[in-house]
Amino acid sequence: MTVRTRLLENKTALVTGAARGLGKALCEALCESGARVVLVDVLADLAEQTSRALIERGHHTMHCAVDIGIEAQVLDCLAAAHSRFGAIDILINNAGVDYTQPLEDFDATQWDHVMATNLRGPFLFCKHLVREMKSLGSGHIVNVTSTAAKRAWPNACAYHASKWALLGFSHALHAELRPHGIKVSAVVAGGMRTPFLLDRFPDIDANVLQPPESVAEAIIHVLTMPAGSVVAEISVLPMGETSWP
């Protein structure tokens, strides 16, 4: 386990897609860095288990079961988080979904599901937290995108479209919010040993993927940069992945 200084003491972080994979690794790293953490996931039981395990280790967490594409659920979650922990200092838009299939096999419901989770959700959380962050003159938004925002492969058109859009959204927010003291960072994450890949591609060579803890470590570094600097974009790639230079 990484030994951390508590550089995020008295900060509250909200993480979407927090129940497992990179989201879970992020919650653990944030807690170890001293932050209070709001775990957001559509997988209610897993989110509760992850939150409870952190509480049992002495950390301060809560969980919200949320379909992040539904604005009313996002608002209810934020109200509960504010009631429990006060202002949200850090927002990490990590949740993501994909359908691996040719374009002609997509139906509109699947397309809308990808866009609602991967793009509308980040928009909704940013929209409803930015006013608060502006009033405080600080805050940090991290958008977890993907190498899918930099290159393309077959049978992932919706995922690519959403991740390219999220990267553009992140850079636009960086330009818009920097004058207000709010940092915005995009994290281009390469393949990880998480259920997102392993459950869908059982024949994948896990040895060429990176552990999610490595990406979480990079995000903690981004979050703890000196106040006068911001990492607008960072790529975190596995050394063994051959599909990306």
PDB file of C-alpha atoms in Angstrom, residues 8-235:
ATOM      1  CA  LEU A   8      -6.436  16.329   0.880  1.00  0.00           C
ATOM      2  CA  GLU A   9      -7.365  16.694   4.560  1.00  0.00           C
ATOM      3  CA  ASN A  10     -10.689  18.533   5.025  1.00  0.00           C
ATOM      4  CA  LYS A  11     -11.530  18.173   1.327  1.00  0.00           C
ATOM      5  CA  THR A  12     -14.665  16.430   0.067  1.00  0.00           C
ATOM      6  CA  ALA A  13     -14.486  14.486  -3.184  1.00  0.00           C
ATOM      7  CA  LEU A  14     -17.352  13.050  -5.228  1.00  0.00           C
ATOM      8  CA  VAL A  15     -16.512  10.114  -7.515  1.00  0.00           C
ATOM      9  CA  THR A  16     -18.865   8.639 -10.117  1.00  0.00           C
ATOM     10  CA  GLY A  17     -18.546   5.001 -11.116  1.00  0.00           C
ATOM     11  CA  ALA A  18     -17.147   4.489  -7.630  1.00  0.00           C
ATOM     12  CA  ALA A  19     -18.236   0.952  -6.783  1.00  0.00           C
ATOM     13  CA  ARG A  20     -15.455  -0.985  -8.510  1.00  0.00           C
ATOM     14  CA  GLY A  21     -12.490  -0.748 -10.859  1.00  0.00           C
ATOM     15  CA  LEU A  22     -10.786   2.635 -11.173  1.00  0.00           C
ATOM     16  CA  GLY A  23     -13.561   4.323  -9.184  1.00  0.00           C
ATOM     17  CA  LYS A  24     -12.970   2.063  -6.197  1.00  0.00           C
ATOM     18  CA  ALA A  25      -9.197   2.567  -6.430  1.00  0.00           C
ATOM     19  CA  LEU A  26      -9.763   6.326  -6.542  1.00  0.00           C
ATOM     20  CA  CYS A  27     -11.964   6.257  -3.454  1.00  0.00           C
ATOM     21  CA  GLU A  28      -9.335   4.309  -1.537  1.00  0.00           C
ATOM     22  CA  ALA A  29      -6.553   6.684  -2.623  1.00  0.00           C
ATOM     23  CA  LEU A  30      -8.615   9.770  -1.807  1.00  0.00           C
ATOM     24  CA  CYS A  31      -9.468   8.448   1.651  1.00  0.00           C
ATOM     25  CA  GLU A  32      -5.829   7.607   2.328  1.00  0.00           C
ATOM     26  CA  SER A  33      -4.989  11.188   1.345  1.00  0.00           C
ATOM     27  CA  GLY A  34      -7.374  12.503   3.985  1.00  0.00           C
ATOM     28  CA  ALA A  35     -10.460  13.329   1.908  1.00  0.00           C
ATOM     29  CA  ARG A  36     -14.087  12.655   2.695  1.00  0.00           C
ATOM     30  CA  VAL A  37     -15.580  10.757  -0.239  1.00  0.00           C
ATOM     31  CA  VAL A  38     -19.031  10.531  -1.783  1.00  0.00           C
ATOM     32  CA  LEU A  39     -19.318   7.311  -3.804  1.00  0.00           C
ATOM     33  CA  VAL A  40     -21.767   7.523  -6.705  1.00  0.00           C
ATOM     34  CA  ASP A  41     -22.762   4.478  -8.742  1.00  0.00           C
ATOM     35  CA  VAL A  42     -25.792   2.902 -10.366  1.00  0.00           C
ATOM     36  CA  LEU A  43     -24.707  -0.391  -8.754  1.00  0.00           C
ATOM     37  CA  ALA A  44     -26.245   0.348  -5.365  1.00  0.00           C
ATOM     38  CA  ASP A  45     -25.196  -2.809  -3.505  1.00  0.00           C
ATOM     39  CA  LEU A  46     -21.576  -2.628  -4.671  1.00  0.00           C
ATOM     40  CA  ALA A  47     -21.366   1.079  -3.854  1.00  0.00           C
ATOM     41  CA  GLU A  48     -22.653   0.384  -0.352  1.00  0.00           C
ATOM     42  CA  GLN A  49     -20.129  -2.432   0.127  1.00  0.00           C
ATOM     43  CA  THR A  50     -17.226  -0.276  -1.036  1.00  0.00           C
ATOM     44  CA  SER A  51     -18.324   2.613   1.172  1.00  0.00           C
ATOM     45  CA  ARG A  52     -18.824   0.371   4.210  1.00  0.00           C
ATOM     46  CA  ALA A  53     -15.380  -1.196   3.800  1.00  0.00           C
ATOM     47  CA  LEU A  54     -13.788   2.265   3.806  1.00  0.00           C
ATOM     48  CA  ILE A  55     -15.795   3.336   6.854  1.00  0.00           C
ATOM     49  CA  GLU A  56     -14.645   0.216   8.680  1.00  0.00           C
ATOM     50  CA  ARG A  57     -11.059   1.340   8.032  1.00  0.00           C
ATOM     51  CA  GLY A  58     -11.777   4.669   9.728  1.00  0.00           C
ATOM     52  CA  HIS A  59     -12.525   6.799   6.664  1.00  0.00           C
ATOM     53  CA  HIS A  60     -15.406   9.213   6.113  1.00  0.00           C
ATOM     54  CA  THR A  61     -17.585   8.163   3.188  1.00  0.00           C
ATOM     55  CA  MET A  62     -21.169   7.950   2.015  1.00  0.00           C
ATOM     56  CA  HIS A  63     -22.735   6.443  -1.088  1.00  0.00           C
ATOM     57  CA  CYS A  64     -25.511   7.444  -3.473  1.00  0.00           C
ATOM     58  CA  ALA A  65     -27.254   5.088  -5.899  1.00  0.00           C
ATOM     59  CA  VAL A  66     -27.588   7.249  -9.012  1.00  0.00           C
ATOM     60  CA  ASP A  67     -28.266   6.906 -12.708  1.00  0.00           C
ATOM     61  CA  ILE A  68     -26.076   9.879 -13.545  1.00  0.00           C
ATOM     62  CA  GLY A  69     -27.937  10.631 -16.760  1.00  0.00           C
ATOM     63  CA  ILE A  70     -31.079  11.539 -14.770  1.00  0.00           C
ATOM     64  CA  GLU A  71     -30.921  15.093 -13.460  1.00  0.00           C
ATOM     65  CA  ALA A  72     -33.323  14.589 -10.553  1.00  0.00           C
ATOM     66  CA  GLN A  73     -31.161  11.756  -9.197  1.00  0.00           C
ATOM     67  CA  VAL A  74     -28.017  13.866  -9.551  1.00  0.00           C
ATOM     68  CA  LEU A  75     -29.672  16.719  -7.611  1.00  0.00           C
ATOM     69  CA  ASP A  76     -30.873  14.361  -4.857  1.00  0.00           C
ATOM     70  CA  CYS A  77     -27.356  12.966  -4.509  1.00  0.00           C
ATOM     71  CA  LEU A  78     -25.801  16.415  -4.289  1.00  0.00           C
ATOM     72  CA  ALA A  79     -28.329  17.488  -1.669  1.00  0.00           C
ATOM     73  CA  ALA A  80     -27.502  14.425   0.442  1.00  0.00           C
ATOM     74  CA  ALA A  81     -23.767  14.999   0.025  1.00  0.00           C
ATOM     75  CA  HIS A  82     -24.049  18.650   1.037  1.00  0.00           C
ATOM     76  CA  SER A  83     -26.120  17.706   4.061  1.00  0.00           C
ATOM     77  CA  ARG A  84     -23.521  15.172   5.194  1.00  0.00           C
ATOM     78  CA  PHE A  85     -20.192  16.755   4.249  1.00  0.00           C
ATOM     79  CA  GLY A  86     -20.839  20.350   3.132  1.00  0.00           C
ATOM     80  CA  ALA A  87     -19.247  21.775  -0.004  1.00  0.00           C
ATOM     81  CA  ILE A  88     -17.826  19.484  -2.688  1.00  0.00           C
ATOM     82  CA  ASP A  89     -14.205  20.426  -3.407  1.00  0.00           C
ATOM     83  CA  ILE A  90     -13.341  17.721  -5.951  1.00  0.00           C
ATOM     84  CA  LEU A  91     -15.487  16.151  -8.658  1.00  0.00           C
ATOM     85  CA  ILE A  92     -14.181  13.093 -10.514  1.00  0.00           C
ATOM     86  CA  ASN A  93     -16.293  12.089 -13.505  1.00  0.00           C
ATOM     87  CA  ASN A  94     -15.219   8.481 -13.861  1.00  0.00           C
ATOM     88  CA  ALA A  95     -18.350   6.483 -14.747  1.00  0.00           C
ATOM     89  CA  GLY A  96     -18.402   4.971 -18.215  1.00  0.00           C
ATOM     90  CA  VAL A  97     -20.209   2.348 -20.304  1.00  0.00           C
ATOM     91  CA  ASP A  98     -19.674   0.838 -23.754  1.00  0.00           C
ATOM     92  CA  TYR A  99     -21.287  -1.520 -26.253  1.00  0.00           C
ATOM     93  CA  THR A 100     -18.869  -3.409 -28.477  1.00  0.00           C
ATOM     94  CA  GLN A 101     -20.682  -3.957 -31.762  1.00  0.00           C
ATOM     95  CA  PRO A 102     -20.922  -2.604 -35.319  1.00  0.00           C
ATOM     96  CA  LEU A 103     -22.833   0.597 -35.963  1.00  0.00           C
ATOM     97  CA  GLU A 104     -25.691  -1.164 -37.761  1.00  0.00           C
ATOM     98  CA  ASP A 105     -26.337  -3.308 -34.682  1.00  0.00           C
ATOM     99  CA  PHE A 106     -26.784  -0.276 -32.413  1.00  0.00           C
ATOM    100  CA  ASP A 107     -30.244   0.827 -31.460  1.00  0.00           C
ATOM    101  CA  ALA A 108     -31.034   4.332 -30.275  1.00  0.00           C
ATOM    102  CA  THR A 109     -31.514   3.192 -26.671  1.00  0.00           C
ATOM    103  CA  GLN A 110     -27.960   1.837 -26.501  1.00  0.00           C
ATOM    104  CA  TRP A 111     -26.522   4.973 -28.093  1.00  0.00           C
ATOM    105  CA  ASP A 112     -28.446   7.160 -25.641  1.00  0.00           C
ATOM    106  CA  HIS A 113     -27.260   5.036 -22.696  1.00  0.00           C
ATOM    107  CA  VAL A 114     -23.611   5.571 -23.628  1.00  0.00           C
ATOM    108  CA  MET A 115     -24.090   9.314 -24.118  1.00  0.00           C
ATOM    109  CA  ALA A 116     -26.132   9.697 -20.929  1.00  0.00           C
ATOM    110  CA  THR A 117     -23.495   7.991 -18.799  1.00  0.00           C
ATOM    111  CA  ASN A 118     -20.278   9.116 -20.470  1.00  0.00           C
ATOM    112  CA  LEU A 119     -21.221  12.701 -21.379  1.00  0.00           C
ATOM    113  CA  ARG A 120     -24.552  13.893 -19.970  1.00  0.00           C
ATOM    114  CA  GLY A 121     -23.620  12.710 -16.466  1.00  0.00           C
ATOM    115  CA  PRO A 122     -20.390  14.749 -16.353  1.00  0.00           C
ATOM    116  CA  PHE A 123     -22.304  17.748 -17.738  1.00  0.00           C
ATOM    117  CA  LEU A 124     -24.961  17.479 -15.031  1.00  0.00           C
ATOM    118  CA  PHE A 125     -22.532  17.135 -12.128  1.00  0.00           C
ATOM    119  CA  CYS A 126     -20.348  19.971 -13.451  1.00  0.00           C
ATOM    120  CA  LYS A 127     -23.348  22.232 -14.090  1.00  0.00           C
ATOM    121  CA  HIS A 128     -24.684  21.849 -10.566  1.00  0.00           C
ATOM    122  CA  LEU A 129     -21.334  22.096  -8.774  1.00  0.00           C
ATOM    123  CA  VAL A 130     -19.676  24.925 -10.711  1.00  0.00           C
ATOM    124  CA  ARG A 131     -21.790  27.679  -9.129  1.00  0.00           C
ATOM    125  CA  GLU A 132     -20.735  26.501  -5.674  1.00  0.00           C
ATOM    126  CA  MET A 133     -17.081  26.222  -6.704  1.00  0.00           C
ATOM    127  CA  LYS A 134     -17.189  29.726  -8.198  1.00  0.00           C
ATOM    128  CA  SER A 135     -18.546  31.115  -4.935  1.00  0.00           C
ATOM    129  CA  LEU A 136     -15.638  29.480  -3.073  1.00  0.00           C
ATOM    130  CA  GLY A 137     -13.075  30.575  -5.661  1.00  0.00           C
ATOM    131  CA  SER A 138     -11.674  27.051  -5.810  1.00  0.00           C
ATOM    132  CA  GLY A 139     -12.404  23.472  -6.776  1.00  0.00           C
ATOM    133  CA  HIS A 140     -11.065  20.736  -9.017  1.00  0.00           C
ATOM    134  CA  ILE A 141     -12.906  18.764 -11.704  1.00  0.00           C
ATOM    135  CA  VAL A 142     -11.279  15.629 -13.139  1.00  0.00           C
ATOM    136  CA  ASN A 143     -12.756  14.044 -16.246  1.00  0.00           C
ATOM    137  CA  VAL A 144     -11.586  10.477 -16.825  1.00  0.00           C
ATOM    138  CA  THR A 145     -11.468   9.988 -20.556  1.00  0.00           C
ATOM    139  CA  SER A 146      -9.582   7.315 -22.469  1.00  0.00           C
ATOM    140  CA  THR A 147      -7.153   6.573 -25.254  1.00  0.00           C
ATOM    141  CA  ALA A 148     -10.453   6.188 -27.114  1.00  0.00           C
ATOM    142  CA  ALA A 149     -10.445  10.006 -27.174  1.00  0.00           C
ATOM    143  CA  LYS A 150      -7.181  10.005 -29.127  1.00  0.00           C
ATOM    144  CA  ARG A 151      -7.491   7.134 -31.591  1.00  0.00           C
ATOM    145  CA  ALA A 152     -10.144   4.746 -32.870  1.00  0.00           C
ATOM    146  CA  TRP A 153     -10.798   1.045 -33.268  1.00  0.00           C
ATOM    147  CA  PRO A 154     -13.737  -0.846 -34.789  1.00  0.00           C
ATOM    148  CA  ASN A 155     -17.060  -1.592 -33.119  1.00  0.00           C
ATOM    149  CA  ALA A 156     -16.923   1.189 -30.531  1.00  0.00           C
ATOM    150  CA  CYS A 157     -18.423   4.198 -32.308  1.00  0.00           C
ATOM    151  CA  ALA A 158     -20.574   5.404 -29.409  1.00  0.00           C
ATOM    152  CA  TYR A 159     -17.761   5.033 -26.889  1.00  0.00           C
ATOM    153  CA  HIS A 160     -15.328   6.925 -29.106  1.00  0.00           C
ATOM    154  CA  ALA A 161     -17.840   9.693 -29.773  1.00  0.00           C
ATOM    155  CA  SER A 162     -18.541  10.120 -26.061  1.00  0.00           C
ATOM    156  CA  LYS A 163     -14.901  10.102 -24.991  1.00  0.00           C
ATOM    157  CA  TRP A 164     -13.748  12.509 -27.707  1.00  0.00           C
ATOM    158  CA  ALA A 165     -16.603  14.778 -26.633  1.00  0.00           C
ATOM    159  CA  LEU A 166     -15.682  14.472 -22.943  1.00  0.00           C
ATOM    160  CA  LEU A 167     -12.089  15.451 -23.712  1.00  0.00           C
ATOM    161  CA  GLY A 168     -13.293  18.519 -25.610  1.00  0.00           C
ATOM    162  CA  PHE A 169     -15.736  19.360 -22.821  1.00  0.00           C
ATOM    163  CA  SER A 170     -12.915  19.124 -20.292  1.00  0.00           C
ATOM    164  CA  HIS A 171     -10.618  21.487 -22.186  1.00  0.00           C
ATOM    165  CA  ALA A 172     -13.479  23.943 -22.744  1.00  0.00           C
ATOM    166  CA  LEU A 173     -14.225  23.957 -19.009  1.00  0.00           C
ATOM    167  CA  HIS A 174     -10.527  24.434 -18.270  1.00  0.00           C
ATOM    168  CA  ALA A 175     -10.566  27.617 -20.355  1.00  0.00           C
ATOM    169  CA  GLU A 176     -13.875  28.794 -18.889  1.00  0.00           C
ATOM    170  CA  LEU A 177     -13.258  28.103 -15.215  1.00  0.00           C
ATOM    171  CA  ARG A 178      -9.565  28.859 -14.731  1.00  0.00           C
ATOM    172  CA  PRO A 179     -10.263  32.606 -14.205  1.00  0.00           C
ATOM    173  CA  HIS A 180     -12.515  31.585 -11.284  1.00  0.00           C
ATOM    174  CA  GLY A 181      -9.819  29.579  -9.523  1.00  0.00           C
ATOM    175  CA  ILE A 182     -11.290  26.228 -10.555  1.00  0.00           C
ATOM    176  CA  LYS A 183      -8.967  23.593 -11.971  1.00  0.00           C
ATOM    177  CA  VAL A 184     -10.138  21.171 -14.665  1.00  0.00           C
ATOM    178  CA  SER A 185      -8.091  18.138 -15.671  1.00  0.00           C
ATOM    179  CA  ALA A 186      -8.614  15.455 -18.297  1.00  0.00           C
ATOM    180  CA  VAL A 187      -7.093  12.037 -17.633  1.00  0.00           C
ATOM    181  CA  VAL A 188      -6.442   9.945 -20.748  1.00  0.00           C
ATOM    182  CA  ALA A 189      -6.313   6.471 -19.236  1.00  0.00           C
ATOM    183  CA  GLY A 190      -4.976   3.457 -21.091  1.00  0.00           C
ATOM    184  CA  GLY A 191      -6.208  -0.093 -20.570  1.00  0.00           C
ATOM    185  CA  MET A 192      -6.633  -1.218 -16.967  1.00  0.00           C
ATOM    186  CA  ARG A 193      -7.199  -4.535 -15.214  1.00  0.00           C
ATOM    187  CA  THR A 194     -10.799  -3.697 -14.304  1.00  0.00           C
ATOM    188  CA  PRO A 195     -14.206  -5.271 -14.949  1.00  0.00           C
ATOM    189  CA  PHE A 196     -14.796  -2.742 -17.746  1.00  0.00           C
ATOM    190  CA  LEU A 197     -12.349  -4.689 -19.933  1.00  0.00           C
ATOM    191  CA  LEU A 198     -11.951  -8.046 -18.222  1.00  0.00           C
ATOM    192  CA  ASP A 199     -15.681  -8.837 -18.060  1.00  0.00           C
ATOM    193  CA  ARG A 200     -16.250  -8.027 -21.747  1.00  0.00           C
ATOM    194  CA  PHE A 201     -13.043  -9.436 -23.193  1.00  0.00           C
ATOM    195  CA  PRO A 202     -12.210 -12.633 -21.272  1.00  0.00           C
ATOM    196  CA  ASP A 203      -9.413 -13.515 -23.703  1.00  0.00           C
ATOM    197  CA  ILE A 204      -7.548 -10.228 -23.213  1.00  0.00           C
ATOM    198  CA  ASP A 205      -3.978 -10.515 -21.923  1.00  0.00           C
ATOM    199  CA  ALA A 206      -4.233  -8.886 -18.500  1.00  0.00           C
ATOM    200  CA  ASN A 207      -0.442  -8.646 -18.333  1.00  0.00           C
ATOM    201  CA  VAL A 208      -0.426  -5.814 -20.887  1.00  0.00           C
ATOM    202  CA  LEU A 209      -2.919  -3.802 -18.827  1.00  0.00           C
ATOM    203  CA  GLN A 210      -2.148  -1.541 -15.878  1.00  0.00           C
ATOM    204  CA  PRO A 211      -3.651  -1.816 -12.398  1.00  0.00           C
ATOM    205  CA  PRO A 212      -6.269   0.865 -11.695  1.00  0.00           C
ATOM    206  CA  GLU A 213      -4.281   1.885  -8.640  1.00  0.00           C
ATOM    207  CA  SER A 214      -1.604   3.308 -10.950  1.00  0.00           C
ATOM    208  CA  VAL A 215      -4.106   5.612 -12.626  1.00  0.00           C
ATOM    209  CA  ALA A 216      -5.553   6.566  -9.243  1.00  0.00           C
ATOM    210  CA  GLU A 217      -2.040   7.463  -8.063  1.00  0.00           C
ATOM    211  CA  ALA A 218      -1.586   9.757 -11.069  1.00  0.00           C
ATOM    212  CA  ILE A 219      -4.908  11.464 -10.326  1.00  0.00           C
ATOM    213  CA  ILE A 220      -3.902  12.067  -6.711  1.00  0.00           C
ATOM    214  CA  HIS A 221      -0.756  13.734  -8.052  1.00  0.00           C
ATOM    215  CA  VAL A 222      -2.881  15.931 -10.337  1.00  0.00           C
ATOM    216  CA  LEU A 223      -5.114  16.882  -7.398  1.00  0.00           C
ATOM    217  CA  THR A 224      -2.196  17.811  -5.158  1.00  0.00           C
ATOM    218  CA  MET A 225      -0.280  20.051  -7.526  1.00  0.00           C
ATOM    219  CA  PRO A 226       0.680  23.463  -6.117  1.00  0.00           C
ATOM    220  CA  ALA A 227      -2.169  25.970  -6.109  1.00  0.00           C
ATOM    221  CA  GLY A 228      -0.661  28.032  -8.928  1.00  0.00           C
ATOM    222  CA  SER A 229      -0.450  25.126 -11.402  1.00  0.00           C
ATOM    223  CA  VAL A 230      -2.946  22.845 -13.114  1.00  0.00           C
ATOM    224  CA  VAL A 231      -2.518  19.711 -15.206  1.00  0.00           C
ATOM    225  CA  ALA A 232      -5.030  20.290 -17.998  1.00  0.00           C
ATOM    226  CA  GLU A 233      -4.430  16.859 -19.566  1.00  0.00           C
ATOM    227  CA  ILE A 234      -2.416  13.802 -18.612  1.00  0.00           C
ATOM    228  CA  SER A 235      -2.016  10.386 -20.258  1.00  0.00           C
TER     229      SER A 235
END
